[in-house]
Amino acid sequence: MAEQTYDGRAGDRSRQLLARASRLIPGGVNSPVRAFASVGGDPPFITKAQGAYLYTEDGAKLIDYVGSWGPALLGHNNPEIVEAVIAAARNGLSFGAATSGEVEFAELVTSMVPSLRGGMIRMVNSGTEATMSALRVARGFTGRAKIVKMDGGYHGHADILLVAAGSGAATLGIPGSAGVPDSVVADTLLLPFNDLEALEAMCKAQGDEIAAIIVEPIAGNMGCVPPDDGYLQRMRALTEKHGIVLIFDEVMTGFRVAKGGAQERYGVTPDLTCLGKIVGGGMPVGVYGGRRDIMETIAPVGPVYQAGTLSGNPLGVAAGMATLRILERDPPYEALEVQAAKLFDGLAARAAQAKVAFTGNRVGAMFTGFFRDGEVHNYDDAKGSDTERFGRFHREMLARGIYLAPSQFEVTFVSTAHDDAIIETTLAAAEEAFAAVAAN
Ligand code: KE4
């Protein structure tokens, strides 16, 4: 089938597949955001990905800025990574037993991330498992029950982390999802991101009851929101003072904003780090790890239980190892910085040209353009964005062959495959899309 530009609608084949899927899978998707609920329009079904491109069931070729929600830092279908997985698969898919690959993987990961150096890791199968397990370990290590997350922070779908935004730090957590009993989140407290006063007050009032603070060091799930100057450093000092385990959720930022993640970029070393996405090169891999004294509380060495049938399986290890070896051999971060800045600055300029309120936050190869005026330092600021306008922009861009994350509160991911020509094509589409949005 000849490649055609995207006509703005998913196309008949994708729509037929969505109808079939919706009878068997809730919303027709295996993860809610893929349903395009917040931007409207039908999600195209994808047949193949290559470099910066996605190919749809209806023959369209799209420039992709979702990158599988982060893993595709090196572009889709990187031959070195795919060949490693194929070679591993020829020896069997999963053994449920220890392998040398897991040792090499652990040696490599712990050499790259500051908080893991001299420490230990445990491999799991997703970011959710990594954060859920890290919090259990922190509770087991400290003997304390309370945990703290940021309002607007997302760490996967473990019950204890599904807390309604806005329930406030002083009050007990309230469930943010049906099916989560009040009791399960009663010890989950919320803080506004970048609010040092609230952090200081909570530590003063409850510091000795708190097992852990878990934070995305650069928020990515309220849209991209960097830490204010000194925020992470102060959080590190306060958690040390009160014996609180500081957990950086670097599932998104790990290996993206620097080889050692946000903790390397900002020079702040947490007690535990959670990784996912890039660390598995596109295969289902999560990692949590850090301080040896904390990690030695995990079974079979210590009393904290955590397990997984496919944890450390050979294919995930192969994809992860290949990915990390490329990052070690040829760190792409300077080039990613340049390309992401070109796109980010170009979008801002075209929004201004069209007089569309658009304010952006960027750290390395991840950014968000919020459809609002004024700076965005926390979730409340982010929620002040015009999500209707974002939806229109998303549809206008998709109609021009540009596939953006289908939510204002997600991130644009730039990969090493996004070259100048691709960025120029994107900016030309954006010029028209902003004009269309401004006209409405
Ligand atoms: P997974 O369980 O989806 O592998 O990871 C959960 C997770 C944990 N921590 C952070 C910082 C994350 O960003 C995520 C997952 N990110 C979302 C989108 N931002 C994945 C997309 C989806 O849910 O389909």
XYZ file of C-alpha atoms and ligand atoms in Angstrom:
464
model
C 0.000 0.000 0.000
C 1.434 3.392 -0.956
C 2.412 5.550 1.984
C -0.142 8.301 2.338
C -0.159 11.339 4.575
C -2.480 11.015 7.496
C -5.993 12.338 6.764
C -6.606 13.274 10.385
C -8.829 10.315 10.977
C -7.502 6.987 12.056
C -8.663 5.394 8.807
C -11.162 2.633 8.268
C -8.899 -0.240 9.208
C -7.892 1.344 12.542
C -11.508 2.192 13.308
C -12.619 -1.360 12.517
C -9.870 -2.710 14.754
C -10.888 -0.340 17.544
C -14.479 -1.569 17.325
C -13.334 -5.198 17.488
C -10.867 -4.460 20.278
C -13.431 -2.550 22.323
C -15.586 -5.670 22.582
C -12.762 -7.595 24.218
C -10.471 -5.013 25.834
C -11.757 -2.082 27.938
C -11.695 0.955 25.651
C -10.002 -1.203 23.042
C -6.619 -0.469 24.577
C -4.260 -2.078 27.029
C -3.417 1.223 28.677
C -5.958 4.039 29.068
C -4.040 6.966 27.598
C -3.814 5.149 24.251
C -7.567 5.610 23.738
C -7.143 9.321 22.899
C -9.980 10.178 25.306
C -8.620 13.587 26.243
C -7.834 14.730 22.695
C -10.674 13.241 20.675
C -10.366 11.441 17.385
C -9.607 7.766 16.915
C -6.268 6.245 17.777
C -4.434 4.900 14.725
C -3.431 1.257 15.059
C 0.278 0.805 14.462
C 1.855 -1.953 12.389
C 5.525 -0.991 12.543
C 7.941 1.578 13.880
C 11.300 2.616 12.440
C 13.570 5.426 13.642
C 11.343 8.450 14.264
C 8.384 6.979 12.390
C 5.249 4.972 13.127
C 3.395 3.174 10.323
C -0.359 2.728 10.667
C -2.799 0.010 9.607
C -4.175 2.516 7.099
C -0.903 3.092 5.359
C 0.003 6.394 6.976
C 3.539 7.279 8.070
C 3.666 9.433 11.209
C 6.517 11.302 12.883
C 6.431 9.944 16.419
C 7.076 12.012 19.562
C 5.687 9.448 22.018
C 8.492 6.947 21.487
C 6.528 4.244 23.282
C 6.249 6.746 26.197
C 10.001 7.082 26.512
C 11.854 3.831 25.721
C 12.691 4.742 22.112
C 15.446 7.216 22.984
C 17.578 5.730 20.198
C 14.702 5.657 17.710
C 12.430 2.710 17.017
C 13.735 -0.645 15.810
C 17.379 0.112 16.510
C 19.160 -2.783 14.741
C 21.708 -3.398 17.522
C 18.952 -3.736 20.112
C 16.681 -5.876 17.941
C 19.522 -8.202 16.928
C 20.433 -8.679 20.595
C 16.855 -9.697 21.396
C 16.690 -12.100 18.421
C 19.973 -13.716 19.449
C 18.749 -14.133 23.022
C 15.409 -15.533 21.853
C 17.185 -18.276 19.946
C 18.415 -19.617 23.291
C 14.945 -19.643 24.834
C 12.602 -16.948 26.049
C 12.646 -17.337 29.813
C 14.158 -19.793 32.248
C 12.986 -18.626 35.673
C 16.524 -19.165 36.802
C 19.645 -17.051 37.251
C 21.650 -16.124 34.159
C 24.994 -14.438 33.514
C 23.171 -11.720 31.589
C 21.492 -10.536 34.783
C 24.876 -10.196 36.462
C 26.316 -8.206 33.546
C 23.170 -6.067 33.458
C 23.411 -5.350 37.189
C 27.104 -4.471 36.836
C 26.367 -2.085 33.966
C 23.330 -0.354 35.486
C 25.017 0.114 38.852
C 28.034 1.668 37.116
C 25.900 4.262 35.278
C 23.510 5.666 37.896
C 25.021 7.546 40.880
C 22.692 6.166 43.569
C 23.292 2.604 42.371
C 27.091 2.773 42.508
C 28.234 0.508 45.370
C 24.605 -0.469 45.899
C 22.289 -3.211 44.662
C 19.399 -3.564 42.212
C 16.455 -5.869 41.697
C 14.961 -6.308 38.218
C 11.186 -6.317 37.753
C 8.883 -6.023 34.727
C 7.521 -2.472 34.796
C 7.866 0.946 36.351
C 4.850 0.192 38.523
C 6.534 -2.853 39.983
C 9.715 -0.870 40.573
C 8.040 1.919 42.531
C 5.662 -0.383 44.391
C 8.575 -2.548 45.490
C 10.811 0.374 46.423
C 8.117 1.761 48.703
C 7.576 -1.617 50.358
C 11.319 -1.906 50.975
C 11.421 1.599 52.430
C 8.578 0.740 54.797
C 10.266 -2.528 55.752
C 13.632 -0.852 56.292
C 12.311 2.033 58.410
C 9.442 0.246 60.141
C 7.364 3.317 59.325
C 4.039 3.371 57.444
C 3.569 6.800 55.908
C 4.703 7.579 52.359
C 4.670 10.888 50.511
C 4.146 11.591 46.831
C 3.682 14.800 44.885
C 0.293 16.091 43.792
C 0.287 15.294 40.064
C 3.118 12.773 40.361
C 2.534 9.435 38.679
C 4.464 6.325 39.616
C 2.376 3.576 38.036
C -0.859 2.052 39.224
C -0.034 0.417 42.578
C -2.940 0.942 44.993
C -0.937 2.901 47.546
C -0.013 5.465 44.907
C -3.487 6.045 43.481
C -4.342 8.978 45.712
C -6.750 11.721 44.735
C -4.966 14.917 43.890
C -5.767 17.747 46.160
C -6.480 15.635 49.201
C -3.858 17.763 50.863
C -0.759 16.880 52.807
C -2.238 17.342 56.265
C -5.248 15.119 55.674
C -5.087 11.387 55.072
C -4.908 10.233 51.473
C -8.170 9.588 49.698
C -8.458 7.065 46.870
C -7.795 8.346 43.382
C -9.358 5.311 41.748
C -12.341 3.058 42.315
C -11.269 -0.234 43.840
C -8.748 1.348 46.185
C -10.050 1.140 49.772
C -9.598 4.179 52.011
C -7.466 2.048 54.301
C -4.905 1.370 51.587
C -4.122 5.038 51.002
C -4.649 6.203 54.573
C -0.872 6.508 54.974
C -0.206 8.135 51.605
C 0.331 11.867 51.931
C 0.493 14.448 49.166
C 2.726 17.475 48.727
C 2.629 20.134 46.023
C 5.764 19.745 43.832
C 8.312 22.555 44.188
C 6.710 23.772 47.441
C 9.570 23.928 49.945
C 7.408 25.427 52.669
C 4.971 22.511 52.573
C 7.864 20.032 52.499
C 9.554 21.645 55.510
C 6.263 21.761 57.442
C 5.458 18.118 56.747
C 8.904 16.928 57.771
C 8.703 18.996 60.954
C 5.258 17.686 61.839
C 5.503 14.054 60.722
C 9.094 13.423 59.692
C 9.632 10.546 62.108
C 6.502 8.730 60.841
C 7.419 8.891 57.147
C 9.074 5.890 55.523
C 9.707 7.459 52.139
C 9.196 10.393 49.844
C 8.871 9.318 46.218
C 9.321 12.001 43.595
C 9.831 12.311 39.863
C 12.932 14.553 40.084
C 11.721 16.168 36.877
C 7.972 15.774 36.837
C 6.779 14.215 33.587
C 3.218 13.194 34.353
C 1.779 16.631 34.999
C 3.550 17.583 31.817
C 7.262 18.406 32.092
C 7.933 20.401 35.253
C 11.579 20.772 36.335
C 12.521 21.106 39.999
C 12.987 24.722 41.128
C 16.598 25.623 41.964
C 17.573 23.992 45.246
C 14.342 22.027 45.671
C 15.825 18.555 45.289
C 18.875 19.514 47.338
C 16.621 20.669 50.208
C 14.502 17.535 49.932
C 17.689 15.462 50.191
C 18.823 17.331 53.314
C 15.442 17.059 55.043
C 15.013 13.346 54.285
C 18.500 12.669 55.610
C 17.730 14.647 58.775
C 14.517 12.705 59.463
C 15.671 9.247 58.384
C 13.217 9.281 55.464
C 14.121 7.132 52.445
C 14.344 9.405 49.399
C 13.179 7.600 46.267
C 13.726 9.135 42.826
C 11.290 7.743 40.318
C 13.455 7.971 37.197
C 11.349 5.635 35.107
C 10.984 8.474 32.596
C 14.089 10.604 33.257
C 16.540 7.734 33.707
C 19.085 7.592 30.858
C 17.058 10.344 29.098
C 18.166 13.649 30.642
C 21.696 12.386 31.290
C 23.439 9.018 31.307
C 22.961 8.965 35.080
C 19.493 10.474 34.895
C 18.175 13.527 36.724
C 20.205 12.633 39.817
C 23.381 13.136 37.749
C 22.044 16.284 36.077
C 21.128 17.945 39.383
C 23.836 16.367 41.529
C 21.396 14.953 44.098
C 21.739 11.285 45.082
C 18.611 9.569 46.446
C 18.623 6.482 48.638
C 16.692 4.420 46.079
C 16.047 4.877 42.360
C 13.302 3.390 40.199
C 13.966 2.840 36.493
C 11.903 1.637 33.541
C 11.303 2.464 29.887
C 14.804 3.142 28.407
C 16.470 0.684 30.808
C 14.636 -2.114 28.966
C 15.122 -0.710 25.468
C 11.436 -1.259 24.710
C 11.066 -4.620 26.441
C 9.149 -4.982 29.736
C 11.874 -4.151 32.253
C 11.815 -2.182 35.500
C 14.609 -1.794 38.025
C 14.728 -0.542 41.576
C 17.848 -0.228 43.665
C 20.244 1.885 45.652
C 21.654 1.778 49.152
C 22.978 -1.672 50.016
C 21.739 -1.562 53.612
C 18.205 -0.923 52.363
C 18.301 -3.438 49.511
C 19.589 -6.187 51.793
C 16.212 -6.207 53.519
C 14.738 -7.922 50.431
C 14.028 -11.657 50.237
C 15.742 -14.018 50.170
C 18.336 -12.042 52.178
C 15.930 -10.052 54.329
C 12.287 -10.020 55.423
C 10.754 -7.828 52.684
C 9.104 -10.015 50.055
C 9.175 -9.208 46.334
C 9.201 -11.621 43.403
C 8.470 -11.998 39.669
C 8.187 -14.867 37.202
C 9.723 -12.945 34.324
C 11.970 -10.637 36.307
C 15.395 -10.468 34.643
C 14.279 -12.608 31.709
C 16.854 -13.002 28.942
C 15.049 -10.910 26.306
C 14.550 -7.904 28.584
C 18.148 -8.179 29.726
C 19.356 -8.394 26.116
C 17.398 -5.297 25.034
C 18.433 -3.368 28.121
C 22.088 -4.322 27.840
C 22.235 -3.382 24.163
C 20.615 -0.032 24.902
C 22.861 0.853 27.814
C 25.972 -0.269 25.938
C 25.117 2.177 23.127
C 24.595 4.970 25.673
C 27.934 4.140 27.285
C 29.789 3.868 23.958
C 28.330 6.925 22.303
C 26.440 9.181 24.758
C 23.791 11.038 22.666
C 23.003 13.731 25.210
C 24.648 16.736 23.580
C 22.982 15.989 20.255
C 19.633 15.347 21.943
C 19.914 18.691 23.737
C 20.470 20.498 20.422
C 17.669 18.775 18.540
C 15.136 19.070 21.370
C 15.941 22.764 21.760
C 15.415 23.327 18.019
C 11.979 21.750 18.185
C 10.969 23.322 21.489
C 12.090 26.833 20.531
C 10.551 26.450 17.084
C 7.192 25.483 18.541
C 7.242 28.396 20.978
C 8.082 30.819 18.181
C 5.242 29.565 15.991
C 2.765 29.692 18.867
C 3.768 33.302 19.508
C 3.438 34.060 15.791
C -0.118 32.703 15.879
C -0.784 34.478 19.180
C -1.633 31.186 20.910
C -0.914 31.113 24.661
C 1.834 28.501 24.988
C 4.405 28.170 27.734
C 6.912 25.391 27.813
C 9.222 23.481 30.120
C 12.092 21.474 28.704
C 14.859 19.382 30.252
C 17.091 17.690 27.704
C 15.101 15.507 25.307
C 11.783 15.836 27.103
C 9.435 18.801 27.124
C 5.834 19.946 27.374
C 4.156 22.973 25.820
C 1.313 24.035 28.110
C -1.522 25.860 26.380
C -1.595 28.724 28.871
C 0.301 31.881 29.715
C 2.552 32.065 32.744
C 5.044 29.649 34.180
C 4.229 26.077 35.216
C 5.920 25.032 38.471
C 3.442 22.463 39.804
C 0.299 20.484 39.048
C -2.098 23.337 39.836
C -0.269 25.523 37.315
C -0.393 22.716 34.740
C -4.134 22.257 35.280
C -4.592 25.889 34.298
C -3.853 24.906 30.694
C -6.502 25.038 27.975
C -6.906 21.302 27.401
C -9.574 21.887 24.761
C -7.088 23.888 22.735
C -4.443 21.236 23.305
C -6.878 18.624 21.937
C -7.462 20.702 18.808
C -3.728 21.183 18.336
C -3.166 17.442 18.760
C -5.758 16.646 16.082
C -4.405 19.283 13.694
C -0.895 17.908 14.087
C -2.047 14.321 13.629
C -3.870 15.385 10.466
C -0.478 16.559 9.225
C 1.317 13.340 10.129
C 2.716 14.322 13.533
C 1.953 11.925 16.395
C 2.071 13.725 19.758
C 1.257 12.295 23.180
C -2.569 12.396 23.442
C -2.676 14.432 26.666
C -1.656 17.921 27.800
C -0.170 16.301 30.901
C 2.313 14.123 29.054
C 5.675 14.839 27.537
C 7.111 15.208 24.052
C 10.017 12.778 23.673
C 12.787 13.540 21.190
C 15.021 10.678 20.051
C 18.362 10.453 18.268
C 16.353 9.672 15.105
C 14.704 13.119 15.025
C 17.031 14.842 12.571
C 16.817 18.388 11.198
C 14.598 17.438 8.270
C 12.109 15.742 10.585
C 12.093 18.721 12.932
C 11.582 21.138 10.042
C 8.638 19.052 8.823
C 7.216 19.081 12.346
C 7.570 22.845 12.671
C 5.924 23.437 9.289
C 2.968 21.360 10.453
C 2.922 23.220 13.775
C 2.754 26.582 12.007
C -0.461 25.489 10.302
C -1.809 23.763 13.406
C -1.309 26.814 15.622
C -3.007 28.979 12.969
C -5.953 26.577 12.914
C -6.157 26.603 16.710
C -5.976 30.401 16.829
C -8.787 30.668 14.286
C -11.180 28.716 16.494
P 4.848 1.405 33.880
O 4.219 0.550 34.965
O 3.810 1.982 32.935
O 5.993 0.702 33.153
O 5.560 2.653 34.600
C 4.796 3.466 35.426
C 5.498 4.811 35.544
C 6.248 5.064 36.686
N 6.897 6.232 36.856
C 6.848 7.197 35.896
C 7.579 8.472 36.117
C 6.108 6.989 34.712
O 6.068 7.967 33.771
C 5.420 5.779 34.525
C 4.575 5.498 33.306
N 4.412 6.592 32.388
C 3.202 6.558 31.605
C 3.035 7.846 30.806
N 3.629 8.980 31.311
C 3.187 5.372 30.697
C 2.115 5.385 29.635
C 0.908 4.569 30.023
O 0.505 4.598 31.207
O 0.362 3.929 29.104
